[in-house]
Amino acid sequence: MSNQFEKYANTFAKMIQCPTVSASGAEYFDKFQQVLKEQFPLVFSNLEVYYPGVDKDEQSRALLLKWRGKSSARPMVLMAHQDVVPADPATWTYPPYAGTIDDGKVWGRGTMDCKNTLFITINAVEELLQEGFVPENDVYLSYSDCEENSGMGAPYAVEWFKEHDVHPVVAVDEGGAIIENAFPGMKMPFAMVGILEKGYADVKFTAHSKGGHSSSPPNNTPIARLSAFVNYCETHVIFKRRMSDAALQMLKGISTGLGGALGFITKHAKGFAPLIVKALPAITPFGKALLGTTMTFTMAEGSKAPNVIPQSASVVANLRFGPGDKSADCIAKLTKLASKYDIEVEVLTAREHSATVDITTPEYKHFVDTMREQFPNIGISPYLMFGGTDCRHMQTMCLAQSDAPLATSILNNLHQCMQAMKTLTFNL
Ligand SMILES: [Zn+2]
């Protein structure tokens, strides 16, 4: 291990050793931020440090760092989150919060999602400060403490920007990455740049009955009705599939990495749209997710005893709304369908898909050119994200000034991140 690698690994391991599980308590995040202060002293002595939202919720530990550039006209926001999802130690090779370094790798919860992004961005700023570099425009590091449970960290940061009349040109978050085999048959690694995040809903379906003893069961018990409903949803196309602009951009984007018929079809995805919409979902679940709204059942509840018919039973479905679908329309459709089975519908949580980033803007082109400069041997493609990140909050603010936000990051390599930050801030 080189000295430099050892230094990075040790610093990163210290960050992993803080079990910053979402909503676990402010004290865990205070310890984590103490580690940041010790490991990145120049960042904390040179940048302005803000805690957005702490005036509204004293438990909030969202962190916002402002690196003053030569100009404040076109600021950039680099995002990541401090929190992680829980981990069951029994299923881990090394304890999830030990930060074990083995075989050239740091092991632990948060190494991939997304203390890696946090480490890379803050460390890049630390080293650029050592070099005496001053960015052309202001750079903000925005690190929520509750991304994993869709908490208020990022919305608080957005409020801060609004209150301070700051209008970022670009926001970059986790989400995409440079990946091998982004698509079957892909020959080279591709940077997948998120340009849209799908919408999200958890919906509960409940069936009632008079209950009773299982020794003399009536027909159409709650579980039987729920099962019929679930089976119908699983075996029918409930939501219309379509070739959205984001899906089209993604297929065209990856076509350069594909050979043969697949390369030809994706390159001419617009012309082949009817064929792709019909055939791709039948071939791969990825096709279903790319071309429309998906729904899958994730939770079920019935009677507490094996010999008692439940008075009510329920299942929960998770939905991801594709571009072109509104949550209210999809849920209305489900409600109509569920009523045929005498099932009630309750929306637990719902949000719409994000707007699509305009990839024709100079800002997007500049971002892609910067990547190309840093990673000359990869392909780059827009990407329709099936998951969600904090960037959707920031995106609304960037769009307000009709500039180009980016819904995701590919800045996952330290050296490239530093260089890319130089170029990005220089020209934006
Ligand atoms: Zn994440």
JSON list of N, CA, C and O in Angstrom, two decimals, residues 25-76:
[
{"chain": "A", "resi": 25, "resn": "GLY", "atom": "N", "xyz": [-29.93, 9.60, 16.08]},
{"chain": "A", "resi": 25, "resn": "GLY", "atom": "CA", "xyz": [-29.65, 10.56, 17.15]},
{"chain": "A", "resi": 25, "resn": "GLY", "atom": "C", "xyz": [-28.54, 11.51, 16.76]},
{"chain": "A", "resi": 25, "resn": "GLY", "atom": "O", "xyz": [-27.56, 11.10, 16.10]},
{"chain": "A", "resi": 26, "resn": "ALA", "atom": "N", "xyz": [-28.69, 12.77, 17.15]},
{"chain": "A", "resi": 26, "resn": "ALA", "atom": "CA", "xyz": [-27.74, 13.81, 16.74]},
{"chain": "A", "resi": 26, "resn": "ALA", "atom": "C", "xyz": [-26.33, 13.52, 17.24]},
{"chain": "A", "resi": 26, "resn": "ALA", "atom": "O", "xyz": [-25.34, 13.92, 16.60]},
{"chain": "A", "resi": 27, "resn": "GLU", "atom": "N", "xyz": [-26.20, 12.81, 18.37]},
{"chain": "A", "resi": 27, "resn": "GLU", "atom": "CA", "xyz": [-24.86, 12.59, 18.92]},
{"chain": "A", "resi": 27, "resn": "GLU", "atom": "C", "xyz": [-23.96, 11.80, 17.95]},
{"chain": "A", "resi": 27, "resn": "GLU", "atom": "O", "xyz": [-22.76, 12.03, 17.89]},
{"chain": "A", "resi": 28, "resn": "TYR", "atom": "N", "xyz": [-24.56, 10.87, 17.16]},
{"chain": "A", "resi": 28, "resn": "TYR", "atom": "CA", "xyz": [-23.76, 10.10, 16.21]},
{"chain": "A", "resi": 28, "resn": "TYR", "atom": "C", "xyz": [-23.23, 11.01, 15.09]},
{"chain": "A", "resi": 28, "resn": "TYR", "atom": "O", "xyz": [-22.13, 10.84, 14.60]},
{"chain": "A", "resi": 29, "resn": "PHE", "atom": "N", "xyz": [-24.06, 11.95, 14.71]},
{"chain": "A", "resi": 29, "resn": "PHE", "atom": "CA", "xyz": [-23.67, 12.86, 13.63]},
{"chain": "A", "resi": 29, "resn": "PHE", "atom": "C", "xyz": [-22.67, 13.91, 14.15]},
{"chain": "A", "resi": 29, "resn": "PHE", "atom": "O", "xyz": [-21.78, 14.33, 13.42]},
{"chain": "A", "resi": 30, "resn": "ASP", "atom": "N", "xyz": [-22.79, 14.28, 15.43]},
{"chain": "A", "resi": 30, "resn": "ASP", "atom": "CA", "xyz": [-21.81, 15.19, 16.01]},
{"chain": "A", "resi": 30, "resn": "ASP", "atom": "C", "xyz": [-20.42, 14.54, 16.01]},
{"chain": "A", "resi": 30, "resn": "ASP", "atom": "O", "xyz": [-19.42, 15.18, 15.67]},
{"chain": "A", "resi": 31, "resn": "LYS", "atom": "N", "xyz": [-20.38, 13.24, 16.36]},
{"chain": "A", "resi": 31, "resn": "LYS", "atom": "CA", "xyz": [-19.09, 12.53, 16.35]},
{"chain": "A", "resi": 31, "resn": "LYS", "atom": "C", "xyz": [-18.54, 12.44, 14.94]},
{"chain": "A", "resi": 31, "resn": "LYS", "atom": "O", "xyz": [-17.34, 12.62, 14.71]},
{"chain": "A", "resi": 32, "resn": "PHE", "atom": "N", "xyz": [-19.41, 12.17, 13.99]},
{"chain": "A", "resi": 32, "resn": "PHE", "atom": "CA", "xyz": [-19.00, 12.07, 12.58]},
{"chain": "A", "resi": 32, "resn": "PHE", "atom": "C", "xyz": [-18.42, 13.41, 12.11]},
{"chain": "A", "resi": 32, "resn": "PHE", "atom": "O", "xyz": [-17.35, 13.47, 11.49]},
{"chain": "A", "resi": 33, "resn": "GLN", "atom": "N", "xyz": [-19.10, 14.49, 12.46]},
{"chain": "A", "resi": 33, "resn": "GLN", "atom": "CA", "xyz": [-18.62, 15.82, 12.01]},
{"chain": "A", "resi": 33, "resn": "GLN", "atom": "C", "xyz": [-17.33, 16.20, 12.73]},
{"chain": "A", "resi": 33, "resn": "GLN", "atom": "O", "xyz": [-16.51, 16.95, 12.19]},
{"chain": "A", "resi": 34, "resn": "GLN", "atom": "N", "xyz": [-17.16, 15.68, 13.95]},
{"chain": "A", "resi": 34, "resn": "GLN", "atom": "CA", "xyz": [-15.89, 15.90, 14.66]},
{"chain": "A", "resi": 34, "resn": "GLN", "atom": "C", "xyz": [-14.75, 15.24, 13.89]},
{"chain": "A", "resi": 34, "resn": "GLN", "atom": "O", "xyz": [-13.67, 15.81, 13.73]},
{"chain": "A", "resi": 35, "resn": "VAL", "atom": "N", "xyz": [-15.01, 14.03, 13.39]},
{"chain": "A", "resi": 35, "resn": "VAL", "atom": "CA", "xyz": [-14.01, 13.32, 12.57]},
{"chain": "A", "resi": 35, "resn": "VAL", "atom": "C", "xyz": [-13.69, 14.15, 11.32]},
{"chain": "A", "resi": 35, "resn": "VAL", "atom": "O", "xyz": [-12.52, 14.33, 10.96]},
{"chain": "A", "resi": 36, "resn": "LEU", "atom": "N", "xyz": [-14.71, 14.69, 10.69]},
{"chain": "A", "resi": 36, "resn": "LEU", "atom": "CA", "xyz": [-14.49, 15.51, 9.48]},
{"chain": "A", "resi": 36, "resn": "LEU", "atom": "C", "xyz": [-13.60, 16.71, 9.82]},
{"chain": "A", "resi": 36, "resn": "LEU", "atom": "O", "xyz": [-12.68, 17.05, 9.07]},
{"chain": "A", "resi": 37, "resn": "LYS", "atom": "N", "xyz": [-13.89, 17.34, 10.96]},
{"chain": "A", "resi": 37, "resn": "LYS", "atom": "CA", "xyz": [-13.11, 18.53, 11.36]},
{"chain": "A", "resi": 37, "resn": "LYS", "atom": "C", "xyz": [-11.65, 18.18, 11.59]},
{"chain": "A", "resi": 37, "resn": "LYS", "atom": "O", "xyz": [-10.74, 18.93, 11.22]},
{"chain": "A", "resi": 38, "resn": "GLU", "atom": "N", "xyz": [-11.41, 17.00, 12.19]},
{"chain": "A", "resi": 38, "resn": "GLU", "atom": "CA", "xyz": [-10.02, 16.58, 12.46]},
{"chain": "A", "resi": 38, "resn": "GLU", "atom": "C", "xyz": [-9.29, 16.20, 11.18]},
{"chain": "A", "resi": 38, "resn": "GLU", "atom": "O", "xyz": [-8.11, 16.50, 11.01]},
{"chain": "A", "resi": 39, "resn": "GLN", "atom": "N", "xyz": [-10.02, 15.54, 10.27]},
{"chain": "A", "resi": 39, "resn": "GLN", "atom": "CA", "xyz": [-9.37, 15.01, 9.07]},
{"chain": "A", "resi": 39, "resn": "GLN", "atom": "C", "xyz": [-9.23, 16.06, 7.97]},
{"chain": "A", "resi": 39, "resn": "GLN", "atom": "O", "xyz": [-8.36, 15.93, 7.11]},
{"chain": "A", "resi": 40, "resn": "PHE", "atom": "N", "xyz": [-10.10, 17.06, 7.97]},
{"chain": "A", "resi": 40, "resn": "PHE", "atom": "CA", "xyz": [-10.06, 18.06, 6.90]},
{"chain": "A", "resi": 40, "resn": "PHE", "atom": "C", "xyz": [-9.98, 19.46, 7.51]},
{"chain": "A", "resi": 40, "resn": "PHE", "atom": "O", "xyz": [-10.90, 20.28, 7.35]},
{"chain": "A", "resi": 41, "resn": "PRO", "atom": "N", "xyz": [-8.87, 19.75, 8.20]},
{"chain": "A", "resi": 41, "resn": "PRO", "atom": "CA", "xyz": [-8.79, 21.00, 8.95]},
{"chain": "A", "resi": 41, "resn": "PRO", "atom": "C", "xyz": [-8.86, 22.24, 8.05]},
{"chain": "A", "resi": 41, "resn": "PRO", "atom": "O", "xyz": [-9.45, 23.26, 8.44]},
{"chain": "A", "resi": 42, "resn": "LEU", "atom": "N", "xyz": [-8.27, 22.16, 6.85]},
{"chain": "A", "resi": 42, "resn": "LEU", "atom": "CA", "xyz": [-8.28, 23.35, 5.99]},
{"chain": "A", "resi": 42, "resn": "LEU", "atom": "C", "xyz": [-9.69, 23.68, 5.52]},
{"chain": "A", "resi": 42, "resn": "LEU", "atom": "O", "xyz": [-10.05, 24.85, 5.38]},
{"chain": "A", "resi": 43, "resn": "VAL", "atom": "N", "xyz": [-10.48, 22.64, 5.26]},
{"chain": "A", "resi": 43, "resn": "VAL", "atom": "CA", "xyz": [-11.87, 22.85, 4.85]},
{"chain": "A", "resi": 43, "resn": "VAL", "atom": "C", "xyz": [-12.60, 23.65, 5.92]},
{"chain": "A", "resi": 43, "resn": "VAL", "atom": "O", "xyz": [-13.26, 24.65, 5.64]},
{"chain": "A", "resi": 44, "resn": "PHE", "atom": "N", "xyz": [-12.43, 23.22, 7.17]},
{"chain": "A", "resi": 44, "resn": "PHE", "atom": "CA", "xyz": [-13.22, 23.85, 8.23]},
{"chain": "A", "resi": 44, "resn": "PHE", "atom": "C", "xyz": [-12.65, 25.21, 8.67]},
{"chain": "A", "resi": 44, "resn": "PHE", "atom": "O", "xyz": [-13.37, 26.00, 9.28]},
{"chain": "A", "resi": 45, "resn": "SER", "atom": "N", "xyz": [-11.39, 25.47, 8.34]},
{"chain": "A", "resi": 45, "resn": "SER", "atom": "CA", "xyz": [-10.87, 26.79, 8.69]},
{"chain": "A", "resi": 45, "resn": "SER", "atom": "C", "xyz": [-11.01, 27.79, 7.53]},
{"chain": "A", "resi": 45, "resn": "SER", "atom": "O", "xyz": [-10.97, 29.00, 7.75]},
{"chain": "A", "resi": 46, "resn": "ASN", "atom": "N", "xyz": [-11.20, 27.30, 6.31]},
{"chain": "A", "resi": 46, "resn": "ASN", "atom": "CA", "xyz": [-11.31, 28.20, 5.16]},
{"chain": "A", "resi": 46, "resn": "ASN", "atom": "C", "xyz": [-12.72, 28.38, 4.62]},
{"chain": "A", "resi": 46, "resn": "ASN", "atom": "O", "xyz": [-13.03, 29.41, 4.02]},
{"chain": "A", "resi": 47, "resn": "LEU", "atom": "N", "xyz": [-13.54, 27.36, 4.79]},
{"chain": "A", "resi": 47, "resn": "LEU", "atom": "CA", "xyz": [-14.90, 27.45, 4.24]},
{"chain": "A", "resi": 47, "resn": "LEU", "atom": "C", "xyz": [-15.85, 27.97, 5.31]},
{"chain": "A", "resi": 47, "resn": "LEU", "atom": "O", "xyz": [-15.60, 27.81, 6.51]},
{"chain": "A", "resi": 48, "resn": "GLU", "atom": "N", "xyz": [-16.93, 28.58, 4.86]},
{"chain": "A", "resi": 48, "resn": "GLU", "atom": "CA", "xyz": [-17.98, 28.99, 5.81]},
{"chain": "A", "resi": 48, "resn": "GLU", "atom": "C", "xyz": [-18.83, 27.77, 6.13]},
{"chain": "A", "resi": 48, "resn": "GLU", "atom": "O", "xyz": [-19.22, 27.03, 5.22]},
{"chain": "A", "resi": 49, "resn": "VAL", "atom": "N", "xyz": [-19.10, 27.57, 7.42]},
{"chain": "A", "resi": 49, "resn": "VAL", "atom": "CA", "xyz": [-19.82, 26.37, 7.85]},
{"chain": "A", "resi": 49, "resn": "VAL", "atom": "C", "xyz": [-21.23, 26.75, 8.29]},
{"chain": "A", "resi": 49, "resn": "VAL", "atom": "O", "xyz": [-21.41, 27.63, 9.14]},
{"chain": "A", "resi": 50, "resn": "TYR", "atom": "N", "xyz": [-22.23, 26.08, 7.71]},
{"chain": "A", "resi": 50, "resn": "TYR", "atom": "CA", "xyz": [-23.64, 26.34, 8.07]},
{"chain": "A", "resi": 50, "resn": "TYR", "atom": "C", "xyz": [-24.32, 25.03, 8.44]},
{"chain": "A", "resi": 50, "resn": "TYR", "atom": "O", "xyz": [-23.93, 23.96, 7.96]},
{"chain": "A", "resi": 51, "resn": "TYR", "atom": "N", "xyz": [-25.33, 25.15, 9.28]},
{"chain": "A", "resi": 51, "resn": "TYR", "atom": "CA", "xyz": [-26.15, 23.99, 9.67]},
{"chain": "A", "resi": 51, "resn": "TYR", "atom": "C", "xyz": [-27.61, 24.30, 9.30]},
{"chain": "A", "resi": 51, "resn": "TYR", "atom": "O", "xyz": [-28.39, 24.73, 10.16]},
{"chain": "A", "resi": 52, "resn": "PRO", "atom": "N", "xyz": [-27.98, 24.10, 8.04]},
{"chain": "A", "resi": 52, "resn": "PRO", "atom": "CA", "xyz": [-29.33, 24.48, 7.63]},
{"chain": "A", "resi": 52, "resn": "PRO", "atom": "C", "xyz": [-30.39, 23.71, 8.40]},
{"chain": "A", "resi": 52, "resn": "PRO", "atom": "O", "xyz": [-30.27, 22.50, 8.58]},
{"chain": "A", "resi": 53, "resn": "GLY", "atom": "N", "xyz": [-31.40, 24.41, 8.87]},
{"chain": "A", "resi": 53, "resn": "GLY", "atom": "CA", "xyz": [-32.54, 23.76, 9.51]},
{"chain": "A", "resi": 53, "resn": "GLY", "atom": "C", "xyz": [-32.42, 23.57, 11.00]},
{"chain": "A", "resi": 53, "resn": "GLY", "atom": "O", "xyz": [-33.38, 23.21, 11.66]},
{"chain": "A", "resi": 54, "resn": "VAL", "atom": "N", "xyz": [-31.24, 23.82, 11.57]},
{"chain": "A", "resi": 54, "resn": "VAL", "atom": "CA", "xyz": [-31.07, 23.55, 13.00]},
{"chain": "A", "resi": 54, "resn": "VAL", "atom": "C", "xyz": [-31.91, 24.53, 13.84]},
{"chain": "A", "resi": 54, "resn": "VAL", "atom": "O", "xyz": [-32.29, 24.22, 14.97]},
{"chain": "A", "resi": 55, "resn": "ASP", "atom": "N", "xyz": [-32.24, 25.69, 13.24]},
{"chain": "A", "resi": 55, "resn": "ASP", "atom": "CA", "xyz": [-33.11, 26.64, 13.93]},
{"chain": "A", "resi": 55, "resn": "ASP", "atom": "C", "xyz": [-34.56, 26.14, 13.98]},
{"chain": "A", "resi": 55, "resn": "ASP", "atom": "O", "xyz": [-35.35, 26.56, 14.82]},
{"chain": "A", "resi": 56, "resn": "LYS", "atom": "N", "xyz": [-34.90, 25.23, 13.06]},
{"chain": "A", "resi": 56, "resn": "LYS", "atom": "CA", "xyz": [-36.27, 24.69, 13.03]},
{"chain": "A", "resi": 56, "resn": "LYS", "atom": "C", "xyz": [-36.35, 23.36, 13.76]},
{"chain": "A", "resi": 56, "resn": "LYS", "atom": "O", "xyz": [-37.38, 23.01, 14.33]},
{"chain": "A", "resi": 57, "resn": "ASP", "atom": "N", "xyz": [-35.27, 22.59, 13.71]},
{"chain": "A", "resi": 57, "resn": "ASP", "atom": "CA", "xyz": [-35.24, 21.28, 14.38]},
{"chain": "A", "resi": 57, "resn": "ASP", "atom": "C", "xyz": [-33.84, 21.13, 14.98]},
{"chain": "A", "resi": 57, "resn": "ASP", "atom": "O", "xyz": [-32.87, 20.97, 14.25]},
{"chain": "A", "resi": 58, "resn": "GLU", "atom": "N", "xyz": [-33.78, 21.18, 16.30]},
{"chain": "A", "resi": 58, "resn": "GLU", "atom": "CA", "xyz": [-32.44, 21.19, 16.92]},
{"chain": "A", "resi": 58, "resn": "GLU", "atom": "C", "xyz": [-31.69, 19.86, 16.75]},
{"chain": "A", "resi": 58, "resn": "GLU", "atom": "O", "xyz": [-30.48, 19.79, 17.00]},
{"chain": "A", "resi": 59, "resn": "GLN", "atom": "N", "xyz": [-32.41, 18.83, 16.31]},
{"chain": "A", "resi": 59, "resn": "GLN", "atom": "CA", "xyz": [-31.75, 17.54, 16.04]},
{"chain": "A", "resi": 59, "resn": "GLN", "atom": "C", "xyz": [-31.14, 17.49, 14.62]},
{"chain": "A", "resi": 59, "resn": "GLN", "atom": "O", "xyz": [-30.41, 16.56, 14.30]},
{"chain": "A", "resi": 60, "resn": "SER", "atom": "N", "xyz": [-31.47, 18.45, 13.79]},
{"chain": "A", "resi": 60, "resn": "SER", "atom": "CA", "xyz": [-30.98, 18.43, 12.41]},
{"chain": "A", "resi": 60, "resn": "SER", "atom": "C", "xyz": [-29.45, 18.59, 12.38]},
{"chain": "A", "resi": 60, "resn": "SER", "atom": "O", "xyz": [-28.90, 19.45, 13.08]},
{"chain": "A", "resi": 61, "resn": "ARG", "atom": "N", "xyz": [-28.78, 17.78, 11.61]},
{"chain": "A", "resi": 61, "resn": "ARG", "atom": "CA", "xyz": [-27.32, 17.87, 11.49]},
{"chain": "A", "resi": 61, "resn": "ARG", "atom": "C", "xyz": [-26.88, 17.98, 10.04]},
{"chain": "A", "resi": 61, "resn": "ARG", "atom": "O", "xyz": [-25.79, 17.57, 9.67]},
{"chain": "A", "resi": 62, "resn": "ALA", "atom": "N", "xyz": [-27.77, 18.52, 9.19]},
{"chain": "A", "resi": 62, "resn": "ALA", "atom": "CA", "xyz": [-27.38, 18.79, 7.80]},
{"chain": "A", "resi": 62, "resn": "ALA", "atom": "C", "xyz": [-26.20, 19.76, 7.83]},
{"chain": "A", "resi": 62, "resn": "ALA", "atom": "O", "xyz": [-26.14, 20.66, 8.68]},
{"chain": "A", "resi": 63, "resn": "LEU", "atom": "N", "xyz": [-25.27, 19.55, 6.93]},
{"chain": "A", "resi": 63, "resn": "LEU", "atom": "CA", "xyz": [-24.04, 20.36, 6.93]},
{"chain": "A", "resi": 63, "resn": "LEU", "atom": "C", "xyz": [-23.90, 21.02, 5.57]},
{"chain": "A", "resi": 63, "resn": "LEU", "atom": "O", "xyz": [-24.05, 20.36, 4.53]},
{"chain": "A", "resi": 64, "resn": "LEU", "atom": "N", "xyz": [-23.63, 22.32, 5.58]},
{"chain": "A", "resi": 64, "resn": "LEU", "atom": "CA", "xyz": [-23.44, 23.05, 4.33]},
{"chain": "A", "resi": 64, "resn": "LEU", "atom": "C", "xyz": [-22.17, 23.88, 4.44]},
{"chain": "A", "resi": 64, "resn": "LEU", "atom": "O", "xyz": [-22.02, 24.68, 5.36]},
{"chain": "A", "resi": 65, "resn": "LEU", "atom": "N", "xyz": [-21.27, 23.65, 3.50]},
{"chain": "A", "resi": 65, "resn": "LEU", "atom": "CA", "xyz": [-19.98, 24.35, 3.52]},
{"chain": "A", "resi": 65, "resn": "LEU", "atom": "C", "xyz": [-19.87, 25.22, 2.27]},
{"chain": "A", "resi": 65, "resn": "LEU", "atom": "O", "xyz": [-20.10, 24.74, 1.16]},
{"chain": "A", "resi": 66, "resn": "LYS", "atom": "N", "xyz": [-19.52, 26.46, 2.49]},
{"chain": "A", "resi": 66, "resn": "LYS", "atom": "CA", "xyz": [-19.41, 27.39, 1.34]},
{"chain": "A", "resi": 66, "resn": "LYS", "atom": "C", "xyz": [-17.94, 27.74, 1.10]},
{"chain": "A", "resi": 66, "resn": "LYS", "atom": "O", "xyz": [-17.27, 28.30, 1.97]},
{"chain": "A", "resi": 67, "resn": "TRP", "atom": "N", "xyz": [-17.48, 27.39, -0.11]},
{"chain": "A", "resi": 67, "resn": "TRP", "atom": "CA", "xyz": [-16.11, 27.71, -0.51]},
{"chain": "A", "resi": 67, "resn": "TRP", "atom": "C", "xyz": [-16.20, 28.92, -1.45]},
{"chain": "A", "resi": 67, "resn": "TRP", "atom": "O", "xyz": [-16.70, 28.82, -2.56]},
{"chain": "A", "resi": 68, "resn": "ARG", "atom": "N", "xyz": [-15.76, 30.03, -0.95]},
{"chain": "A", "resi": 68, "resn": "ARG", "atom": "CA", "xyz": [-15.88, 31.26, -1.72]},
{"chain": "A", "resi": 68, "resn": "ARG", "atom": "C", "xyz": [-14.96, 31.23, -2.94]},
{"chain": "A", "resi": 68, "resn": "ARG", "atom": "O", "xyz": [-13.76, 30.96, -2.83]},
{"chain": "A", "resi": 69, "resn": "GLY", "atom": "N", "xyz": [-15.50, 31.51, -4.10]},
{"chain": "A", "resi": 69, "resn": "GLY", "atom": "CA", "xyz": [-14.70, 31.59, -5.31]},
{"chain": "A", "resi": 69, "resn": "GLY", "atom": "C", "xyz": [-14.44, 33.04, -5.67]},
{"chain": "A", "resi": 69, "resn": "GLY", "atom": "O", "xyz": [-14.76, 33.96, -4.91]},
{"chain": "A", "resi": 70, "resn": "LYS", "atom": "N", "xyz": [-13.88, 33.24, -6.88]},
{"chain": "A", "resi": 70, "resn": "LYS", "atom": "CA", "xyz": [-13.61, 34.62, -7.31]},
{"chain": "A", "resi": 70, "resn": "LYS", "atom": "C", "xyz": [-14.91, 35.35, -7.62]},
{"chain": "A", "resi": 70, "resn": "LYS", "atom": "O", "xyz": [-14.98, 36.56, -7.59]},
{"chain": "A", "resi": 71, "resn": "SER", "atom": "N", "xyz": [-15.94, 34.56, -7.96]},
{"chain": "A", "resi": 71, "resn": "SER", "atom": "CA", "xyz": [-17.24, 35.15, -8.26]},
{"chain": "A", "resi": 71, "resn": "SER", "atom": "C", "xyz": [-18.34, 34.33, -7.59]},
{"chain": "A", "resi": 71, "resn": "SER", "atom": "O", "xyz": [-18.14, 33.14, -7.31]},
{"chain": "A", "resi": 72, "resn": "SER", "atom": "N", "xyz": [-19.47, 34.97, -7.31]},
{"chain": "A", "resi": 72, "resn": "SER", "atom": "CA", "xyz": [-20.61, 34.23, -6.75]},
{"chain": "A", "resi": 72, "resn": "SER", "atom": "C", "xyz": [-21.72, 34.10, -7.78]},
{"chain": "A", "resi": 72, "resn": "SER", "atom": "O", "xyz": [-22.84, 33.69, -7.46]},
{"chain": "A", "resi": 73, "resn": "ALA", "atom": "N", "xyz": [-21.40, 34.44, -9.04]},
{"chain": "A", "resi": 73, "resn": "ALA", "atom": "CA", "xyz": [-22.45, 34.52, -10.06]},
{"chain": "A", "resi": 73, "resn": "ALA", "atom": "C", "xyz": [-23.01, 33.15, -10.44]},
{"chain": "A", "resi": 73, "resn": "ALA", "atom": "O", "xyz": [-24.19, 33.01, -10.68]},
{"chain": "A", "resi": 74, "resn": "ARG", "atom": "N", "xyz": [-22.12, 32.15, -10.52]},
{"chain": "A", "resi": 74, "resn": "ARG", "atom": "CA", "xyz": [-22.58, 30.84, -11.02]},
{"chain": "A", "resi": 74, "resn": "ARG", "atom": "C", "xyz": [-22.08, 29.72, -10.10]},
{"chain": "A", "resi": 74, "resn": "ARG", "atom": "O", "xyz": [-21.20, 28.94, -10.46]},
{"chain": "A", "resi": 75, "resn": "PRO", "atom": "N", "xyz": [-22.69, 29.63, -8.93]},
{"chain": "A", "resi": 75, "resn": "PRO", "atom": "CA", "xyz": [-22.22, 28.62, -7.97]},
{"chain": "A", "resi": 75, "resn": "PRO", "atom": "C", "xyz": [-22.59, 27.18, -8.34]},
{"chain": "A", "resi": 75, "resn": "PRO", "atom": "O", "xyz": [-23.54, 26.95, -9.09]},
{"chain": "A", "resi": 76, "resn": "MET", "atom": "N", "xyz": [-21.83, 26.25, -7.77]},
{"chain": "A", "resi": 76, "resn": "MET", "atom": "CA", "xyz": [-22.05, 24.83, -8.00]},
{"chain": "A", "resi": 76, "resn": "MET", "atom": "C", "xyz": [-22.26, 24.15, -6.65]},
{"chain": "A", "resi": 76, "resn": "MET", "atom": "O", "xyz": [-21.63, 24.55, -5.66]}
]
